[in-house]
PDB file of C-alpha atoms in Angstrom:
ATOM      1  CA  UNK A1297      98.234  89.727  89.989  1.00  0.00           C
ATOM      2  CA  UNK A1298     100.906  91.233  91.555  1.00  0.00           C
ATOM      3  CA  UNK A1299     103.930  92.930  89.504  1.00  0.00           C
ATOM      4  CA  UNK A1300     107.118  91.281  90.919  1.00  0.00           C
ATOM      5  CA  UNK A1301     110.706  90.599  90.225  1.00  0.00           C
ATOM      6  CA  UNK A1302     111.935  87.155  91.356  1.00  0.00           C
ATOM      7  CA  UNK A1303     112.492  86.328  94.942  1.00  0.00           C
ATOM      8  CA  UNK A1304     116.228  86.703  95.103  1.00  0.00           C
ATOM      9  CA  UNK A1305     115.685  90.172  93.888  1.00  0.00           C
ATOM     10  CA  UNK A1306     116.664  93.331  96.943  1.00  0.00           C
ATOM     11  CA  UNK A1307     114.215  95.383  97.805  1.00  0.00           C
ATOM     12  CA  UNK A1308     114.285  98.636  97.978  1.00  0.00           C
ATOM     13  CA  UNK A1309     112.334 100.704 101.542  1.00  0.00           C
ATOM     14  CA  UNK A1310     111.671 104.561 101.008  1.00  0.00           C
ATOM     15  CA  UNK A1311     111.155 106.168 103.856  1.00  0.00           C
ATOM     16  CA  UNK A1312     110.042 109.692 102.602  1.00  0.00           C
ATOM     17  CA  UNK A1313     110.870 113.565 104.369  1.00  0.00           C
ATOM     18  CA  UNK A1314     112.773 116.383 105.063  1.00  0.00           C
ATOM     19  CA  UNK A1315     116.910 116.087 107.260  1.00  0.00           C
ATOM     20  CA  UNK A1316     116.742 118.053 109.449  1.00  0.00           C
ATOM     21  CA  UNK A1317     115.665 118.689 113.169  1.00  0.00           C
ATOM     22  CA  UNK A1318     113.112 120.983 112.824  1.00  0.00           C
ATOM     23  CA  UNK A1319     111.803 119.084 109.836  1.00  0.00           C
ATOM     24  CA  UNK A1320     111.649 115.703 112.175  1.00  0.00           C
ATOM     25  CA  UNK A1321     108.138 115.285 113.788  1.00  0.00           C
ATOM     26  CA  UNK A1322     106.266 117.673 110.692  1.00  0.00           C
ATOM     27  CA  UNK A1323     103.497 115.521 108.860  1.00  0.00           C
ATOM     28  CA  UNK A1324     105.436 115.684 105.726  1.00  0.00           C
ATOM     29  CA  UNK A1325     107.792 113.101 107.607  1.00  0.00           C
ATOM     30  CA  UNK A1326     106.663 109.806 108.501  1.00  0.00           C
ATOM     31  CA  UNK A1327     108.411 108.007 105.487  1.00  0.00           C
ATOM     32  CA  UNK A1328     111.362 108.552 108.162  1.00  0.00           C
ATOM     33  CA  UNK A1329     109.498 107.782 110.633  1.00  0.00           C
ATOM     34  CA  UNK A1330     107.840 104.532 109.395  1.00  0.00           C
ATOM     35  CA  UNK A1331     112.064 104.064 107.834  1.00  0.00           C
ATOM     36  CA  UNK A1332     113.217 103.850 111.463  1.00  0.00           C
ATOM     37  CA  UNK A1333     110.998 101.544 113.175  1.00  0.00           C
ATOM     38  CA  UNK A1334     111.966  99.109 110.307  1.00  0.00           C
ATOM     39  CA  UNK A1335     115.148 100.434 110.888  1.00  0.00           C
ATOM     40  CA  UNK A1336     115.033  99.263 114.977  1.00  0.00           C
ATOM     41  CA  UNK A1337     113.398  96.390 113.853  1.00  0.00           C
ATOM     42  CA  UNK A1338     116.138  94.483 111.681  1.00  0.00           C
ATOM     43  CA  UNK A1339     118.868  95.842 114.313  1.00  0.00           C
ATOM     44  CA  UNK A1340     120.267  97.879 112.409  1.00  0.00           C
ATOM     45  CA  UNK A1341     121.882 102.114 112.047  1.00  0.00           C
ATOM     46  CA  UNK A1342     121.656 105.136 109.577  1.00  0.00           C
ATOM     47  CA  UNK A1343     124.647 105.055 107.667  1.00  0.00           C
ATOM     48  CA  UNK A1344     125.188 107.514 104.930  1.00  0.00           C
ATOM     49  CA  UNK A1345     125.474 105.562 101.632  1.00  0.00           C
ATOM     50  CA  UNK A1346     128.407 106.196  99.659  1.00  0.00           C
ATOM     51  CA  UNK A1347     128.576 109.155  97.256  1.00  0.00           C
ATOM     52  CA  UNK A1348     124.069 108.578  97.417  1.00  0.00           C
ATOM     53  CA  UNK A1349     122.239 111.529  98.964  1.00  0.00           C
ATOM     54  CA  UNK A1350     120.551 109.065 101.505  1.00  0.00           C
ATOM     55  CA  UNK A1351     120.889 106.954 104.566  1.00  0.00           C
ATOM     56  CA  UNK A1352     120.521 103.795 105.113  1.00  0.00           C
ATOM     57  CA  UNK A1353     120.337 100.290 106.911  1.00  0.00           C
ATOM     58  CA  UNK A1354     120.939  96.833 104.559  1.00  0.00           C
ATOM     59  CA  UNK A1355     119.022  93.642 106.758  1.00  0.00           C
ATOM     60  CA  UNK A1356     116.634  91.602 106.313  1.00  0.00           C
ATOM     61  CA  UNK A1357     112.912  90.499 106.766  1.00  0.00           C
ATOM     62  CA  UNK A1358     110.413  87.913 106.705  1.00  0.00           C
ATOM     63  CA  UNK A1359     111.019  84.893 108.056  1.00  0.00           C
ATOM     64  CA  UNK A1360     114.040  81.888 107.071  1.00  0.00           C
ATOM     65  CA  UNK A1361     113.505  80.178 104.560  1.00  0.00           C
ATOM     66  CA  UNK A1362     111.836  81.537 100.750  1.00  0.00           C
ATOM     67  CA  UNK A1363     109.657  84.341 102.325  1.00  0.00           C
ATOM     68  CA  UNK A1364     113.300  85.877 103.656  1.00  0.00           C
ATOM     69  CA  UNK A1365     113.801  89.115 101.433  1.00  0.00           C
ATOM     70  CA  UNK A1366     117.004  91.742 101.216  1.00  0.00           C
ATOM     71  CA  UNK A1367     115.341  94.526 102.323  1.00  0.00           C
ATOM     72  CA  UNK A1368     117.993  98.538 101.677  1.00  0.00           C
ATOM     73  CA  UNK A1369     116.037 100.783 104.090  1.00  0.00           C
ATOM     74  CA  UNK A1370     116.914 104.588 103.051  1.00  0.00           C
ATOM     75  CA  UNK A1371     115.795 108.228 104.124  1.00  0.00           C
ATOM     76  CA  UNK A1372     117.091 110.095 101.370  1.00  0.00           C
ATOM     77  CA  UNK A1373     118.912 113.463 102.537  1.00  0.00           C
ATOM     78  CA  UNK A1374     118.118 116.102  99.528  1.00  0.00           C
ATOM     79  CA  UNK A1375     115.280 117.686 100.579  1.00  0.00           C
ATOM     80  CA  UNK A1376     111.331 116.049  99.710  1.00  0.00           C
ATOM     81  CA  UNK A1377     110.825 117.468  96.293  1.00  0.00           C
ATOM     82  CA  UNK A1378     114.439 115.861  94.913  1.00  0.00           C
ATOM     83  CA  UNK A1379     114.666 112.803  95.825  1.00  0.00           C
ATOM     84  CA  UNK A1380     114.260 111.373  93.111  1.00  0.00           C
ATOM     85  CA  UNK A1381     117.395 111.609  92.485  1.00  0.00           C
ATOM     86  CA  UNK A1382     118.888 109.903  95.817  1.00  0.00           C
ATOM     87  CA  UNK A1383     116.871 107.011  94.627  1.00  0.00           C
ATOM     88  CA  UNK A1384     117.435 106.259  91.660  1.00  0.00           C
ATOM     89  CA  UNK A1385     121.121 106.099  92.480  1.00  0.00           C
ATOM     90  CA  UNK A1386     120.621 103.288  95.085  1.00  0.00           C
ATOM     91  CA  UNK A1387     118.165 101.238  92.904  1.00  0.00           C
ATOM     92  CA  UNK A1388     120.557 101.917  89.722  1.00  0.00           C
ATOM     93  CA  UNK A1389     123.455 100.761  92.661  1.00  0.00           C
ATOM     94  CA  UNK A1390     121.815  97.732  94.691  1.00  0.00           C
ATOM     95  CA  UNK A1391     120.041  96.473  91.952  1.00  0.00           C
ATOM     96  CA  UNK A1392     116.737  96.652  92.432  1.00  0.00           C
ATOM     97  CA  UNK A1393     114.019  96.821  90.006  1.00  0.00           C
ATOM     98  CA  UNK A1394     111.252  99.153  89.481  1.00  0.00           C
ATOM     99  CA  UNK A1395     108.726  96.520  90.361  1.00  0.00           C
ATOM    100  CA  UNK A1396     110.866  96.058  93.846  1.00  0.00           C
ATOM    101  CA  UNK A1397     110.787 100.441  95.155  1.00  0.00           C
ATOM    102  CA  UNK A1398     108.838 100.871  97.727  1.00  0.00           C
ATOM    103  CA  UNK A1399     107.660 104.668  98.503  1.00  0.00           C
ATOM    104  CA  UNK A1400     106.579 105.208 102.355  1.00  0.00           C
ATOM    105  CA  UNK A1401     105.031 108.640 102.200  1.00  0.00           C
ATOM    106  CA  UNK A1402     102.538 111.200 103.661  1.00  0.00           C
ATOM    107  CA  UNK A1403      98.707 111.342 101.963  1.00  0.00           C
ATOM    108  CA  UNK A1404      96.757 114.622 102.119  1.00  0.00           C
ATOM    109  CA  UNK A1405      94.194 112.869 100.112  1.00  0.00           C
ATOM    110  CA  UNK A1406      93.288 110.070 103.114  1.00  0.00           C
ATOM    111  CA  UNK A1407      92.438 110.353 106.808  1.00  0.00           C
ATOM    112  CA  UNK A1408      95.103 110.288 109.480  1.00  0.00           C
ATOM    113  CA  UNK A1409      96.100 106.880 110.319  1.00  0.00           C
ATOM    114  CA  UNK A1410      94.101 105.195 107.055  1.00  0.00           C
ATOM    115  CA  UNK A1411      96.331 102.951 104.793  1.00  0.00           C
ATOM    116  CA  UNK A1412      96.736 102.380 101.361  1.00  0.00           C
ATOM    117  CA  UNK A1413      99.459  99.898  99.467  1.00  0.00           C
ATOM    118  CA  UNK A1414      99.503 100.630  95.574  1.00  0.00           C
ATOM    119  CA  UNK A1415     101.525 100.186  92.395  1.00  0.00           C
ATOM    120  CA  UNK A1416     102.110 102.646  90.040  1.00  0.00           C
ATOM    121  CA  UNK A1417     100.290 105.653  89.749  1.00  0.00           C
ATOM    122  CA  UNK A1418     100.446 108.889  89.818  1.00  0.00           C
ATOM    123  CA  UNK A1419     101.889 111.094  92.200  1.00  0.00           C
ATOM    124  CA  UNK A1420      98.624 113.934  93.393  1.00  0.00           C
ATOM    125  CA  UNK A1421     100.453 116.651  93.823  1.00  0.00           C
ATOM    126  CA  UNK A1422     103.133 115.308  96.387  1.00  0.00           C
ATOM    127  CA  UNK A1423     107.069 116.511  95.369  1.00  0.00           C
ATOM    128  CA  UNK A1424     108.834 113.083  96.083  1.00  0.00           C
ATOM    129  CA  UNK A1425     106.774 111.340  94.668  1.00  0.00           C
ATOM    130  CA  UNK A1426     106.799 113.649  92.080  1.00  0.00           C
ATOM    131  CA  UNK A1427     111.105 113.344  91.676  1.00  0.00           C
ATOM    132  CA  UNK A1428     111.118 110.055  91.417  1.00  0.00           C
ATOM    133  CA  UNK A1429     108.620 108.958  89.038  1.00  0.00           C
ATOM    134  CA  UNK A1430     110.722 111.651  87.341  1.00  0.00           C
ATOM    135  CA  UNK A1431     113.950 109.909  87.565  1.00  0.00           C
ATOM    136  CA  UNK A1432     112.617 106.980  87.356  1.00  0.00           C
ATOM    137  CA  UNK A1433     108.844 106.014  86.218  1.00  0.00           C
ATOM    138  CA  UNK A1434     105.450 105.741  88.009  1.00  0.00           C
ATOM    139  CA  UNK A1435     105.922 101.928  88.549  1.00  0.00           C
ATOM    140  CA  UNK A1436     107.466 101.194  91.942  1.00  0.00           C
ATOM    141  CA  UNK A1437     104.951 100.694  94.840  1.00  0.00           C
ATOM    142  CA  UNK A1438     102.900 103.384  97.572  1.00  0.00           C
ATOM    143  CA  UNK A1439     102.542 102.336 101.424  1.00  0.00           C
ATOM    144  CA  UNK A1440     100.549 105.863 101.525  1.00  0.00           C
ATOM    145  CA  UNK A1441      99.941 107.307 105.149  1.00  0.00           C
ATOM    146  CA  UNK A1442      96.672 109.269 105.612  1.00  0.00           C
ATOM    147  CA  UNK A1443      97.030 112.812 106.950  1.00  0.00           C
ATOM    148  CA  UNK A1444      93.746 114.353 106.158  1.00  0.00           C
ATOM    149  CA  UNK A1445      93.204 117.702 104.788  1.00  0.00           C
ATOM    150  CA  UNK A1446      94.426 121.260 106.125  1.00  0.00           C
ATOM    151  CA  UNK A1447      91.580 122.219 108.723  1.00  0.00           C
ATOM    152  CA  UNK A1448      89.997 126.068 107.884  1.00  0.00           C
ATOM    153  CA  UNK A1449      91.835 128.063 104.838  1.00  0.00           C
ATOM    154  CA  UNK A1450      95.190 126.501 105.580  1.00  0.00           C
ATOM    155  CA  UNK A1451      98.110 126.501 102.858  1.00  0.00           C
ATOM    156  CA  UNK A1452      98.820 122.708 101.997  1.00  0.00           C
ATOM    157  CA  UNK A1453     102.595 123.021 102.074  1.00  0.00           C
ATOM    158  CA  UNK A1454     101.790 124.534 105.605  1.00  0.00           C
ATOM    159  CA  UNK A1455      99.573 122.210 106.594  1.00  0.00           C
ATOM    160  CA  UNK A1456     102.455 119.359 106.008  1.00  0.00           C
ATOM    161  CA  UNK A1457     106.539 121.308 107.065  1.00  0.00           C
ATOM    162  CA  UNK A1458     103.633 121.450 110.662  1.00  0.00           C
ATOM    163  CA  UNK A1459     104.356 119.152 113.669  1.00  0.00           C
ATOM    164  CA  UNK A1460     101.396 115.956 114.555  1.00  0.00           C
ATOM    165  CA  UNK A1461      98.829 117.719 116.676  1.00  0.00           C
ATOM    166  CA  UNK A1462      98.541 117.409 120.310  1.00  0.00           C
ATOM    167  CA  UNK A1463      95.348 113.996 119.802  1.00  0.00           C
ATOM    168  CA  UNK A1464      97.250 112.573 116.758  1.00  0.00           C
ATOM    169  CA  UNK A1465     100.461 112.060 118.355  1.00  0.00           C
ATOM    170  CA  UNK A1466      98.424 110.084 121.041  1.00  0.00           C
ATOM    171  CA  UNK A1467      97.768 107.346 118.280  1.00  0.00           C
ATOM    172  CA  UNK A1468     101.033 108.394 115.828  1.00  0.00           C
ATOM    173  CA  UNK A1469     103.424 105.437 117.502  1.00  0.00           C
ATOM    174  CA  UNK A1470     100.425 103.333 116.814  1.00  0.00           C
ATOM    175  CA  UNK A1471      99.701 103.972 113.457  1.00  0.00           C
ATOM    176  CA  UNK A1472     102.773 103.962 112.641  1.00  0.00           C
ATOM    177  CA  UNK A1473     103.495 100.567 113.744  1.00  0.00           C
ATOM    178  CA  UNK A1474     100.763  99.637 111.336  1.00  0.00           C
ATOM    179  CA  UNK A1475     102.703 101.288 108.573  1.00  0.00           C
ATOM    180  CA  UNK A1476     105.830  99.430 109.309  1.00  0.00           C
ATOM    181  CA  UNK A1477     104.062  96.316 109.672  1.00  0.00           C
ATOM    182  CA  UNK A1478     102.208  96.465 106.288  1.00  0.00           C
ATOM    183  CA  UNK A1479     106.015  97.555 103.953  1.00  0.00           C
ATOM    184  CA  UNK A1480     106.760  94.355 105.871  1.00  0.00           C
ATOM    185  CA  UNK A1481     104.053  91.922 104.324  1.00  0.00           C
ATOM    186  CA  UNK A1482     103.796  93.742 100.318  1.00  0.00           C
ATOM    187  CA  UNK A1483     107.560  92.318 101.049  1.00  0.00           C
ATOM    188  CA  UNK A1484     107.657  88.345 101.852  1.00  0.00           C
ATOM    189  CA  UNK A1485     104.031  88.609 101.137  1.00  0.00           C
ATOM    190  CA  UNK A1486     103.208  90.741  98.357  1.00  0.00           C
ATOM    191  CA  UNK A1487     100.939  93.628  97.141  1.00  0.00           C
ATOM    192  CA  UNK A1488      97.452  92.001  96.868  1.00  0.00           C
ATOM    193  CA  UNK A1489      97.759  90.294 100.714  1.00  0.00           C
ATOM    194  CA  UNK A1490      98.579  93.431 102.005  1.00  0.00           C
ATOM    195  CA  UNK A1491      96.197  95.289 100.218  1.00  0.00           C
ATOM    196  CA  UNK A1492      93.343  93.010 102.113  1.00  0.00           C
ATOM    197  CA  UNK A1493      94.819  93.107 104.926  1.00  0.00           C
ATOM    198  CA  UNK A1494      96.130  96.743 105.635  1.00  0.00           C
ATOM    199  CA  UNK A1495      94.376  99.057 103.114  1.00  0.00           C
ATOM    200  CA  UNK A1496      91.397 100.114 105.364  1.00  0.00           C
TER     201      UNK A1496
END
């Protein structure tokens, strides 16, 4: 059974990444890429969020009527390993239940482009998730975007902070688009429907 809150509660969709142009195309920043596309879809532009160390866009997702959802899209500007503070501040400011927080992030243990959606669980060594869990617990949703493991003996830290390869970039737009679709499905129709549609 899905853990959900009343339909009129807002959703906080957090794309995880690092701020600054030098990180923009990194594998670690795929969460920012998905958040940017979602902002484009709802016709919004990211702006600094008051005192919170984040950029946000407010809008709505879904068809008119009972399935229409209020959403806050966020990109923490604190660097990945300190994401929890800004996200927690936004969660409290917008009165978002923990179960309505969605983290979109890169995932090493899944093949490139494959999606996995889940509620709660461990951080699997991901510093952004680790910081969020420390700030307000683990019972938030995750949209895990597979980036695969580093080749050969490359260190994980080097791999995630490198840009997607030229071969990967050929499919990146498609995969980012699909991840944005998965977020919308999760928010509008619930976790079970989103998992059955997008967990490949």
